[in-house]
Amino acid sequence: METVTADGADSPALIRFEEVSKVYPLPAGNVVALDTVSLAIRRGEFIAIMGPSGSGKTTLLNLIGCLDVPTSGRLVIGGRDVGELSDDELTYLRRDTIGFIFQQFNLIPLLSVLENVEYPRVLKCGSRGACGRKPEEVLRAAGLAEERLHRSLPSELSGGQQQRVAIARALVNDPDLLLCDEPTGNLDQKTGQGIMELLVAMNREGKTVIMVTHDPGIASYARRQLRIVDGQISEDSG
Amino acid sequence: MSRTFFEIAQRNLRRNLLRSMLAIIGIVIGVLAISSLGILGNSLTLSVKDQLSTVGDSLIVTPHISMGAAFGGGLAEEKISERQVQDLRRIAGTDPVIPIYSTADRIEVGTTKGPVSIYAIDPDDIGYMVEVDQGVLLRGTSGVLAGPTIADQFDLRIGSQVRFSDGSTQRVVGILKERGLGFDIQPDLALIVSPKWYEDRNSDRGYDQVTIKVSDIERIDAIEEAIDQRFNRRETVLDSYSSKMILESLDTVFSQISTFTTAIGGISLIVAGISILNVMLMSVTERIREIGILRSIGTLRREIRQMFLYEALILGAIGSSIGGLLSLGAGYLVSLLVLQSTDYLFHPSNLGSIALGMGFGLVTALLSGLYPAWKAANLNPIEALRHE
Ligand SMILES: Nc1ncnc2c1ncn2[C@@H]1O[C@H](COP(=O)(O)OP(=O)(O)O)[C@@H](O)[C@H]1O
Ligand SMILES: [Mg+2]
């Protein structure tokens, strides 16, 4: 496995896009969601990705999240070319090193709050496993200390509370990377600010945070801003 | 880990309770059909075998009815002569050879009239064929023995007077023990008289049947062979068949019946399988987004597959268990109705039928779960997540 170092910098790039394109073949014609994107992201960065709807933000995030692989070009994450990994290997990467936070929260409706948070840890360590962090503890860190809530179903919680559960779930296996697709998109401004403060705190603890957002106010929490238009990076603040 | 998948599977089934119950009912019906029909077949075979074994190992010799006689004369009835009986005795050696006259008559007892079968058997031989329940066996030329069914029908007791159609009368000296279905004679449904009494009333001599009680089962084939050698060299004169042979052909018939009933059960299981397939495909379609979430946070394809197979397994296990229990009940009812006895219900072969039905139920459920599970596991995570 090769180690890729960021251009000139002393810290190695955690993620490196080399002329990556993503094309979705559709009956009506191919959709070029990402068009020869090159990009390096270092460990510990806090990045906001902005751009109009349909410009390719989610596609970029999904590639980083190993949910999909490039149509062409190379994407190297933690030294590994994701184009060469099997479905199982990609799944292990998601499980162990990546935490996802979605706009729709995406909790599992059949599981209680505590079980939702526990789930990735059970996948990784087994039901008695002693790896990862304690679910109750991560829930407290995410701002949901109340034990009564832990036994509730996600549908019984408010949007802000659900997003905190999702953050706790994303953190339970102590990943290096947090990927957030419009994490405040379904929340009111005040609740959204609370979530952002949480993400800033996680970034201070050393996690790399990559966040898609429409909202310039939310984007200002990040230290580096990217703008994507028509599948290409049009601005990069850092 | 698998405990979590089991838990999710089980909660999903409960979330769609009505649908799950429909799938379970399908399996229950299939298992019930296979098991209870199997129990009926087994119990029938067992009870017939039991009844036959009381007959012992008999070789039954009858005159051969030729095609010519059957269609042509009709008057010239075939009989077994005294000479032929002597030859049979020589062949049988020390085993008892019992010549039997068999006829029928209308009798009158008090004001009750009706037809009965009549066997004439030498008093010395009667003990080989039947046992008395009340009274004594025949002695000399007088008296009749009555089978239990006939005794019931005509309300016969020891000493009752039976009037035959020629006006002669006899007194009942004994009522027989119930013997059940037989392949040589049906004494339950008949009167037994002495041969001398019969011969006095019938001019044409000749027996209708000869029963040889073979003490050593191994010798049955040899005796049959000897009878063929002696009588049937040029043309077939006497037919012989053994209870063993009848049992064997009965076995064939029953195994055909049970193949047929298993096929019926199989068809209902196929229907059940299709309903499970349907239920689970619906479940996959409705949960596409949920599957996308599970995949995105690190669930492997094979783990998704496992989760859906658990659903099929749970449906199959519940359906099979209920079906197994109900088929004990159904077997009980059917045995009671058809055989008037539930003695055979817990026989190993019946428990085997239940196990077979349950096994089929479980396997059907699993097989129907395979395709939906495969389909769920192979969803593309991104497209699943984009699904509304
Ligand atoms: N799985 C897919 N199949 C087909 N087309 C897709 C798929 N995902 C995204 N697209 C298309 O690719 C383009 C970029 O989509 P996306 O990355 O979701 O944009 P954004 O998140 O910036 O709104 C859009 O035109 C979208 O319709
Ligand atoms: Mg998007």
XYZ file of C-alpha atoms and ligand atoms in Angstrom:
654
model
C 0.000 0.000 0.000
C 1.327 3.408 -0.942
C 1.382 6.449 1.237
C 0.369 9.663 -0.420
C 1.703 12.906 0.947
C 0.065 16.242 0.410
C 1.825 18.619 -1.917
C 4.579 20.326 -0.028
C 2.820 20.008 3.353
C 4.271 17.909 6.140
C 0.985 16.192 7.063
C -0.048 13.351 4.721
C -3.317 13.679 2.738
C -6.047 11.544 4.233
C -8.080 11.706 1.032
C -6.801 12.328 -2.469
C -8.883 12.694 -5.669
C -6.830 12.304 -8.868
C -8.907 13.381 -11.874
C -11.937 11.592 -10.556
C -15.106 11.459 -12.664
C -18.420 9.905 -11.758
C -20.880 9.209 -14.534
C -24.362 7.790 -13.974
C -25.607 6.010 -17.066
C -29.326 6.724 -17.471
C -31.678 5.714 -20.286
C -32.041 9.396 -21.224
C -28.259 9.767 -21.482
C -25.235 9.828 -19.194
C -25.221 12.205 -16.230
C -21.749 13.486 -15.400
C -22.101 14.084 -11.662
C -18.365 14.717 -11.090
C -16.065 15.924 -13.862
C -12.292 15.220 -13.460
C -12.023 16.462 -9.904
C -8.613 16.631 -8.212
C -8.507 17.390 -4.520
C -6.487 16.637 -1.403
C -7.885 16.625 2.105
C -5.603 16.441 5.133
C -6.283 14.764 8.430
C -8.019 17.081 10.892
C -9.561 19.467 8.358
C -13.088 20.894 8.652
C -14.439 21.415 5.144
C -17.758 22.811 3.920
C -18.857 21.854 0.401
C -21.279 24.281 -1.174
C -22.932 24.655 -4.554
C -26.276 24.638 -6.305
C -28.620 21.699 -6.164
C -27.593 18.867 -8.514
C -24.012 20.106 -8.785
C -22.480 16.890 -7.422
C -21.970 17.597 -3.698
C -23.627 14.406 -2.477
C -21.818 12.397 -5.150
C -18.467 13.744 -3.902
C -19.372 12.905 -0.318
C -20.589 9.399 -1.248
C -17.289 8.670 -2.998
C -15.346 9.773 0.086
C -17.738 7.637 2.146
C -16.909 4.532 0.091
C -20.572 4.119 -0.834
C -19.555 4.196 -4.474
C -16.386 4.105 -6.559
C -15.214 6.488 -9.325
C -16.067 5.829 -12.958
C -12.565 7.021 -13.867
C -9.563 8.494 -12.067
C -8.133 7.430 -8.713
C -9.498 8.010 -5.254
C -7.062 7.211 -2.461
C -8.288 7.144 1.131
C -5.891 6.428 3.976
C -3.404 5.138 1.428
C -5.788 2.712 -0.270
C -7.164 3.042 -3.793
C -10.888 2.541 -3.261
C -11.342 1.478 -6.908
C -9.472 -1.712 -6.088
C -11.432 -2.680 -2.996
C -14.146 -5.334 -2.858
C -17.647 -4.570 -1.645
C -16.845 -6.169 1.708
C -13.638 -4.155 2.093
C -15.502 -0.917 1.319
C -18.131 -1.899 3.886
C -15.472 -2.520 6.560
C -13.970 0.911 5.802
C -17.370 2.579 6.302
C -18.018 0.634 9.465
C -14.674 1.223 11.166
C -13.357 4.593 9.983
C -16.272 6.680 8.718
C -19.247 8.214 10.480
C -22.240 9.356 8.391
C -24.668 12.118 9.318
C -27.545 12.673 6.894
C -30.096 15.413 6.344
C -32.968 12.950 7.029
C -31.197 11.550 10.139
C -31.626 8.012 8.695
C -32.083 6.191 11.975
C -33.340 2.605 11.913
C -37.046 2.827 12.844
C -37.171 -0.716 14.314
C -34.434 -0.037 16.868
C -34.566 2.080 20.020
C -32.309 5.108 20.392
C -29.756 3.150 22.381
C -29.880 0.215 19.940
C -29.402 2.578 17.008
C -26.267 3.982 18.570
C -25.058 0.507 19.533
C -25.637 -0.962 16.085
C -22.336 -0.033 14.313
C -20.428 -1.112 17.404
C -22.199 -4.467 17.441
C -21.313 -4.872 13.741
C -17.681 -4.205 14.552
C -17.237 -5.901 17.903
C -20.079 -8.409 18.290
C -22.815 -8.130 20.893
C -20.467 -8.596 23.877
C -17.525 -6.808 22.270
C -15.558 -4.318 24.284
C -14.284 -2.151 21.444
C -15.439 1.296 20.430
C -17.061 3.708 22.887
C -19.918 3.112 25.300
C -23.241 4.040 23.629
C -24.553 5.830 26.741
C -21.374 7.868 26.919
C -21.495 8.931 23.227
C -25.156 9.825 23.606
C -24.217 12.053 26.548
C -21.423 13.610 24.503
C -23.947 14.270 21.725
C -26.195 16.066 24.202
C -28.729 13.314 24.955
C -28.018 12.323 28.540
C -31.597 11.514 29.512
C -31.923 7.741 29.892
C -35.661 7.821 29.330
C -34.927 8.943 25.751
C -32.506 6.052 25.215
C -35.315 3.539 25.364
C -37.581 5.506 22.998
C -38.007 4.829 19.319
C -36.480 7.437 16.962
C -39.963 8.441 15.769
C -40.793 9.622 19.292
C -37.968 12.191 19.231
C -37.784 15.725 17.805
C -35.679 16.399 14.686
C -32.831 17.927 16.674
C -32.817 14.999 19.091
C -32.807 12.517 16.199
C -29.826 14.267 14.633
C -27.988 14.028 17.957
C -28.707 10.288 17.996
C -27.343 10.075 14.443
C -24.187 11.905 15.555
C -23.807 9.538 18.512
C -24.195 6.601 16.133
C -21.571 8.095 13.814
C -19.141 8.474 16.713
C -19.548 5.145 18.489
C -16.810 3.329 16.549
C -14.525 6.349 17.005
C -14.031 7.038 13.268
C -11.342 9.297 11.757
C -13.771 10.892 9.372
C -17.228 12.459 9.810
C -19.247 12.950 6.620
C -22.293 15.193 6.952
C -24.750 15.715 4.100
C -26.750 18.879 4.965
C -26.837 17.932 8.662
C -28.870 21.033 9.581
C -31.077 21.028 6.474
C -34.130 19.740 8.337
C -33.581 21.709 11.541
C -34.478 25.202 12.674
C -31.659 27.704 12.997
C -31.137 27.416 16.731
C -31.134 23.614 16.735
C -28.819 23.708 13.714
C -26.359 25.865 15.624
C -26.328 23.343 18.458
C -25.491 20.565 16.009
C -22.737 22.696 14.443
C -21.159 23.348 17.836
C -21.060 19.613 18.350
C -19.323 19.099 14.987
C -16.791 21.842 15.800
C -16.053 20.087 19.093
C -15.542 16.761 17.285
C -13.167 18.475 14.863
C -11.204 19.895 17.806
C -10.859 16.363 19.135
C -9.021 15.590 15.900
C -11.680 14.214 13.607
C -11.726 15.207 9.977
C -15.158 16.713 9.233
C -16.520 17.120 5.699
C -19.925 18.751 5.440
C -22.250 19.574 2.558
C -24.451 22.628 3.074
C -26.482 25.255 1.264
C -26.294 27.719 4.071
C -23.344 30.207 4.077
C -23.865 30.765 7.801
C -23.440 27.065 8.502
C -20.497 26.903 6.071
C -18.708 29.579 8.095
C -18.159 27.079 10.936
C -15.734 25.254 8.626
C -12.128 26.326 8.143
C -12.059 25.514 4.429
C -14.829 26.101 1.885
C -15.233 24.317 -1.450
C -17.688 25.376 -4.134
C -18.853 22.894 -6.778
C -20.624 23.863 -9.980
C -21.627 21.294 -12.636
C -19.453 18.578 -11.172
C -16.298 20.705 -11.018
C -14.623 22.524 -8.148
C -14.975 26.205 -8.903
C -13.613 27.671 -5.638
C -11.389 26.297 -2.906
C -10.614 28.563 0.044
C -7.753 26.526 1.347
C -24.050 -9.892 16.156
C -26.483 -12.354 14.616
C -28.674 -11.759 17.653
C -29.158 -8.176 16.484
C -30.126 -9.318 12.977
C -32.521 -11.841 14.478
C -34.016 -9.076 16.605
C -34.488 -6.792 13.585
C -36.051 -9.655 11.585
C -38.419 -10.494 14.395
C -39.450 -6.860 14.936
C -40.097 -6.391 11.240
C -42.385 -9.439 11.228
C -44.256 -7.995 14.183
C -44.478 -4.593 12.498
C -46.371 -6.339 9.644
C -48.269 -8.714 11.881
C -51.223 -9.449 9.605
C -49.024 -10.173 6.620
C -46.718 -12.406 8.676
C -49.692 -14.319 10.012
C -50.988 -14.987 6.509
C -47.617 -16.431 5.539
C -47.571 -18.542 8.697
C -51.076 -19.867 8.018
C -49.903 -21.019 4.586
C -47.093 -23.035 6.148
C -49.428 -24.381 8.851
C -51.830 -25.726 6.228
C -49.041 -27.370 4.238
C -47.489 -29.020 7.291
C -50.929 -30.050 8.527
C -51.765 -31.681 5.207
C -48.516 -33.643 4.993
C -48.445 -34.681 8.655
C -52.061 -35.579 9.273
C -52.485 -37.434 5.991
C -49.264 -39.272 6.841
C -50.640 -40.145 10.283
C -53.850 -41.482 8.732
C -51.928 -43.648 6.277
C -49.585 -44.997 8.965
C -52.407 -45.741 11.381
C -54.390 -47.554 8.700
C -51.404 -49.710 7.819
C -50.627 -50.404 11.463
C -54.170 -51.395 12.347
C -54.571 -53.641 9.311
C -51.251 -55.309 10.118
C -52.302 -55.836 13.710
C -55.577 -57.417 12.681
C -53.881 -59.575 10.102
C -51.337 -60.848 12.547
C -54.143 -62.410 14.606
C -54.926 -64.537 11.558
C -51.415 -65.858 11.755
C -49.562 -67.063 8.731
C -52.156 -68.755 6.661
C -51.947 -70.080 3.165
C -55.330 -69.804 1.539
C -56.114 -72.173 -1.309
C -59.108 -71.545 -3.565
C -60.318 -73.136 -6.783
C -59.094 -71.267 -9.832
C -61.899 -69.434 -11.583
C -61.069 -69.723 -15.265
C -62.183 -67.088 -17.724
C -64.292 -69.768 -19.404
C -66.108 -70.656 -16.235
C -66.586 -67.051 -15.259
C -68.196 -66.052 -18.531
C -69.483 -69.338 -19.939
C -71.217 -71.664 -17.514
C -71.719 -69.853 -14.292
C -73.572 -72.985 -13.123
C -70.499 -75.167 -13.040
C -68.970 -73.665 -9.898
C -65.396 -74.709 -9.200
C -64.769 -76.586 -5.940
C -61.901 -78.347 -4.180
C -62.420 -82.106 -4.015
C -61.777 -84.450 -1.085
C -58.938 -86.008 -3.138
C -57.281 -82.632 -3.629
C -57.580 -81.969 0.112
C -55.785 -85.278 0.764
C -52.980 -84.140 -1.565
C -52.801 -80.789 0.227
C -52.492 -82.627 3.571
C -49.577 -84.607 2.161
C -47.881 -81.400 1.007
C -48.485 -79.572 4.300
C -47.048 -82.395 6.409
C -47.776 -81.742 10.076
C -49.325 -78.285 9.525
C -53.132 -78.240 9.929
C -55.099 -78.263 6.686
C -58.617 -76.918 7.153
C -61.201 -77.448 4.379
C -64.072 -74.974 4.524
C -67.542 -74.926 2.966
C -68.815 -71.440 2.512
C -72.366 -70.474 1.632
C -75.072 -68.010 2.524
C -78.686 -68.303 3.657
C -81.590 -66.244 4.879
C -82.229 -66.972 8.527
C -84.979 -66.176 10.962
C -84.508 -65.522 14.669
C -87.778 -64.782 16.379
C -89.212 -62.055 14.185
C -85.872 -60.875 12.756
C -85.034 -62.101 9.260
C -81.943 -61.534 7.156
C -79.095 -62.929 5.100
C -75.929 -64.310 6.708
C -72.722 -65.943 5.569
C -72.309 -69.538 6.704
C -69.058 -71.463 7.060
C -68.952 -75.164 7.680
C -65.727 -76.139 9.447
C -64.775 -79.445 11.089
C -65.191 -79.077 14.880
C -61.620 -80.371 15.323
C -60.315 -77.470 13.207
C -62.515 -74.635 14.435
C -60.096 -73.874 17.268
C -57.452 -72.885 14.725
C -59.737 -70.294 13.168
C -61.765 -68.633 15.946
C -62.173 -68.309 19.705
C -65.425 -68.272 21.664
C -66.382 -65.336 23.820
C -69.371 -67.058 25.464
C -70.465 -70.701 25.363
C -68.479 -73.499 23.721
C -67.172 -74.565 20.302
C -69.197 -77.015 18.203
C -69.340 -80.697 19.155
C -70.745 -83.342 16.823
C -73.261 -82.240 14.241
C -75.561 -79.969 16.198
C -75.403 -76.325 17.143
C -74.145 -73.150 15.511
C -71.531 -70.570 16.448
C -72.402 -66.943 15.828
C -69.963 -64.138 14.971
C -70.214 -61.074 17.245
C -71.612 -58.757 14.569
C -74.306 -61.250 13.590
C -75.067 -61.932 17.265
C -75.632 -58.209 17.734
C -77.725 -57.882 14.596
C -80.071 -60.782 15.447
C -79.832 -60.322 19.199
C -78.477 -63.870 19.591
C -77.664 -65.456 22.958
C -76.544 -68.913 23.980
C -79.578 -71.127 23.349
C -81.238 -68.818 20.781
C -82.934 -70.741 17.989
C -81.935 -70.043 14.401
C -84.334 -71.086 11.610
C -82.805 -71.680 8.169
C -84.604 -71.188 4.855
C -85.256 -74.982 4.488
C -87.178 -74.907 7.778
C -84.557 -76.688 9.871
C -83.441 -75.150 13.154
C -80.301 -75.068 15.269
C -79.481 -73.625 18.659
C -76.624 -71.175 19.253
C -73.972 -72.883 21.399
C -71.316 -70.189 21.305
C -70.727 -66.513 20.496
C -67.338 -65.801 18.910
C -64.751 -63.264 19.986
C -64.343 -60.350 17.610
C -61.520 -61.129 15.176
C -61.661 -58.157 12.840
C -60.939 -58.037 9.168
C -59.580 -61.323 7.817
C -58.399 -62.551 4.491
C -59.411 -66.204 4.826
C -62.887 -65.971 6.374
C -64.935 -63.207 8.011
C -66.215 -65.009 11.139
C -67.447 -61.773 12.756
C -70.142 -61.574 10.108
C -71.031 -65.279 9.862
C -72.496 -68.386 11.422
C -70.324 -71.476 11.707
C -71.922 -74.920 11.415
C -70.572 -78.469 11.309
C -69.679 -79.960 7.884
C -71.888 -83.000 8.414
C -74.956 -80.849 8.890
C -73.994 -78.906 5.739
C -73.308 -82.079 3.709
C -76.726 -83.521 4.646
C -78.336 -80.510 2.979
C -76.092 -80.120 -0.071
C -75.602 -82.892 -2.604
C -72.689 -81.371 -4.536
C -69.554 -82.233 -2.618
C -66.538 -79.963 -2.807
C -64.951 -77.323 -0.610
C -64.886 -73.614 -1.396
C -61.611 -72.919 0.301
C -58.794 -74.629 2.162
C -56.742 -72.824 4.779
C -53.323 -74.189 5.687
C -51.938 -72.901 8.988
C -48.221 -72.715 8.338
C -46.257 -72.889 11.574
C -42.950 -71.801 10.049
C -43.181 -68.634 7.913
C -40.061 -69.675 6.038
C -41.931 -72.685 4.647
C -44.731 -70.665 3.016
C -42.927 -70.233 -0.290
C -41.931 -73.909 -0.396
C -45.512 -75.061 0.215
C -46.890 -72.744 -2.453
C -44.250 -74.069 -4.828
C -45.257 -77.656 -4.043
C -48.954 -76.853 -4.607
C -48.127 -75.384 -8.009
C -46.057 -78.481 -8.883
C -48.814 -80.847 -7.857
C -51.916 -79.105 -9.276
C -51.022 -76.417 -11.770
C -48.559 -78.135 -14.094
C -50.749 -78.252 -17.187
C -53.412 -75.704 -16.341
C -54.112 -73.640 -13.262
C -56.511 -75.547 -11.028
C -55.906 -74.082 -7.583
C -54.909 -70.575 -6.568
C -52.981 -70.023 -3.384
C -52.152 -66.854 -1.594
C -50.620 -66.144 1.785
C -51.380 -63.476 4.344
C -47.754 -62.441 3.978
C -48.315 -61.793 0.293
C -51.484 -59.843 1.002
C -49.642 -57.760 3.552
C -46.952 -57.009 1.026
C -49.435 -55.870 -1.591
C -51.265 -53.831 1.047
C -47.972 -52.173 1.870
C -47.597 -51.193 -1.767
C -51.100 -49.774 -1.865
C -50.549 -47.794 1.325
C -47.227 -46.451 0.194
C -48.918 -45.285 -3.004
C -51.653 -43.624 -0.959
C -49.098 -41.924 1.232
C -47.109 -40.738 -1.795
C -50.315 -39.236 -3.101
C -51.199 -37.514 0.154
C -47.652 -36.228 0.520
C -47.991 -34.779 -2.965
C -51.172 -32.958 -1.936
C -49.358 -31.611 1.122
C -46.464 -30.656 -1.124
C -48.734 -28.624 -3.349
C -50.122 -26.720 -0.383
C -46.555 -26.065 0.746
C -45.676 -24.676 -2.667
C -48.593 -22.294 -2.314
C -47.322 -21.402 1.164
C -43.850 -20.859 -0.268
C -45.193 -18.475 -2.876
C -47.009 -16.519 -0.203
C -43.817 -16.223 1.840
C -41.946 -15.157 -1.270
C -44.581 -12.493 -1.837
C -44.580 -11.258 1.726
C -40.806 -10.987 1.777
C -40.488 -9.334 -1.624
C -42.993 -6.754 -0.409
C -40.933 -6.318 2.711
C -37.750 -5.802 0.641
C -39.454 -3.226 -1.579
C -40.828 -1.293 1.379
C -37.511 -1.314 3.188
C -35.202 -0.297 0.359
C -34.249 2.922 2.141
C -33.769 1.112 5.450
C -31.491 -1.383 3.712
C -29.552 1.553 2.231
C -29.056 3.004 5.723
C -27.922 -0.343 7.130
C -25.447 -0.764 4.279
C -24.128 2.817 4.562
C -23.247 2.429 8.226
C -21.280 -0.748 7.623
C -23.589 -3.746 7.263
C -22.164 -6.382 4.913
C -24.152 -7.911 2.079
C -24.136 -11.291 3.766
C -25.420 -9.709 6.968
C -28.396 -8.207 5.112
C -28.964 -11.640 3.581
C -28.824 -13.220 7.024
C -31.368 -10.748 8.358
C -33.907 -11.617 5.670
C -33.280 -15.344 5.943
C -34.024 -15.044 9.657
C -37.434 -13.653 8.720
C -38.115 -16.669 6.513
C -36.795 -18.984 9.202
C -38.995 -17.447 11.883
C -42.094 -17.702 9.661
C -41.183 -21.317 8.831
C -40.433 -22.299 12.426
C -43.627 -20.811 13.831
C -45.734 -22.229 10.975
C -44.154 -25.668 11.277
C -44.547 -25.810 15.053
C -48.195 -24.818 14.931
C -48.744 -27.192 12.002
C -47.045 -30.037 13.892
C -49.159 -29.502 16.995
C -52.386 -29.185 15.021
C -51.611 -32.327 13.042
C -51.448 -34.285 16.308
C -54.982 -33.045 16.943
C -56.084 -33.703 13.380
C -54.466 -37.149 13.489
C -56.362 -37.866 16.700
C -59.683 -36.854 15.130
C -59.082 -38.694 11.883
C -57.957 -41.862 13.674
C -61.012 -41.714 15.862
C -63.332 -41.255 12.882
C -61.750 -43.721 10.462
C -60.280 -46.368 12.768
C -62.369 -45.862 15.899
C -59.082 -46.044 17.807
C -56.245 -43.700 18.693
C -53.876 -46.449 19.833
C -51.456 -45.726 17.018
C -51.264 -41.939 17.380
C -47.905 -41.877 19.163
C -46.343 -44.647 17.107
C -42.819 -43.698 15.898
C -43.923 -43.733 12.272
C -46.547 -41.078 13.052
C -44.042 -38.932 14.890
C -41.881 -39.426 11.796
C -44.716 -38.096 9.620
C -44.980 -35.007 11.799
C -41.237 -34.465 11.683
C -41.352 -34.870 7.907
C -44.163 -32.321 7.556
C -42.377 -29.848 9.824
C -39.104 -30.356 7.984
C -40.792 -29.669 4.663
C -42.417 -26.543 6.123
C -39.105 -25.184 7.340
C -37.266 -25.956 4.111
C -40.048 -24.395 2.018
C -39.901 -21.203 4.072
C -36.112 -21.004 3.773
C -36.173 -21.641 0.036
C -38.789 -18.923 -0.477
C -36.656 -16.533 1.551
C -33.553 -17.073 -0.580
C -34.496 -14.858 -3.512
C -35.797 -11.882 -1.467
C -32.706 -12.099 0.773
C -30.439 -12.157 -2.247
C -32.306 -9.233 -3.781
C -32.044 -7.168 -0.592
C -28.341 -7.872 -0.194
C -27.549 -6.828 -3.757
C -29.226 -3.438 -3.648
C -26.871 -0.624 -4.529
C -26.429 1.376 -1.272
C -26.538 4.784 -2.979
C -29.658 4.064 -4.965
C -31.267 2.534 -1.900
C -30.485 5.695 0.085
C -31.936 7.917 -2.654
C -35.150 5.845 -2.600
C -38.124 7.777 -1.257
N -27.635 7.177 -8.270
C -27.810 8.091 -9.241
N -28.322 7.700 -10.433
C -28.498 8.600 -11.399
N -28.227 9.878 -11.318
C -27.722 10.351 -10.155
C -27.510 9.473 -9.056
N -27.007 10.181 -8.026
C -26.924 11.478 -8.490
N -27.358 11.564 -9.752
C -27.376 12.779 -10.569
O -26.094 13.349 -10.501
C -26.172 14.769 -10.365
C -25.501 15.197 -9.080
O -26.278 14.752 -7.984
P -25.936 15.033 -6.460
O -24.523 14.657 -6.224
O -26.945 14.348 -5.633
O -26.115 16.589 -6.372
P -26.254 17.548 -5.098
O -26.042 16.721 -3.874
O -25.222 18.598 -5.307
O -27.626 18.133 -5.165
C -27.635 15.108 -10.413
O -27.956 15.484 -11.727
C -28.308 13.835 -10.028
O -29.560 13.762 -10.638
Mg -27.330 16.368 -2.200
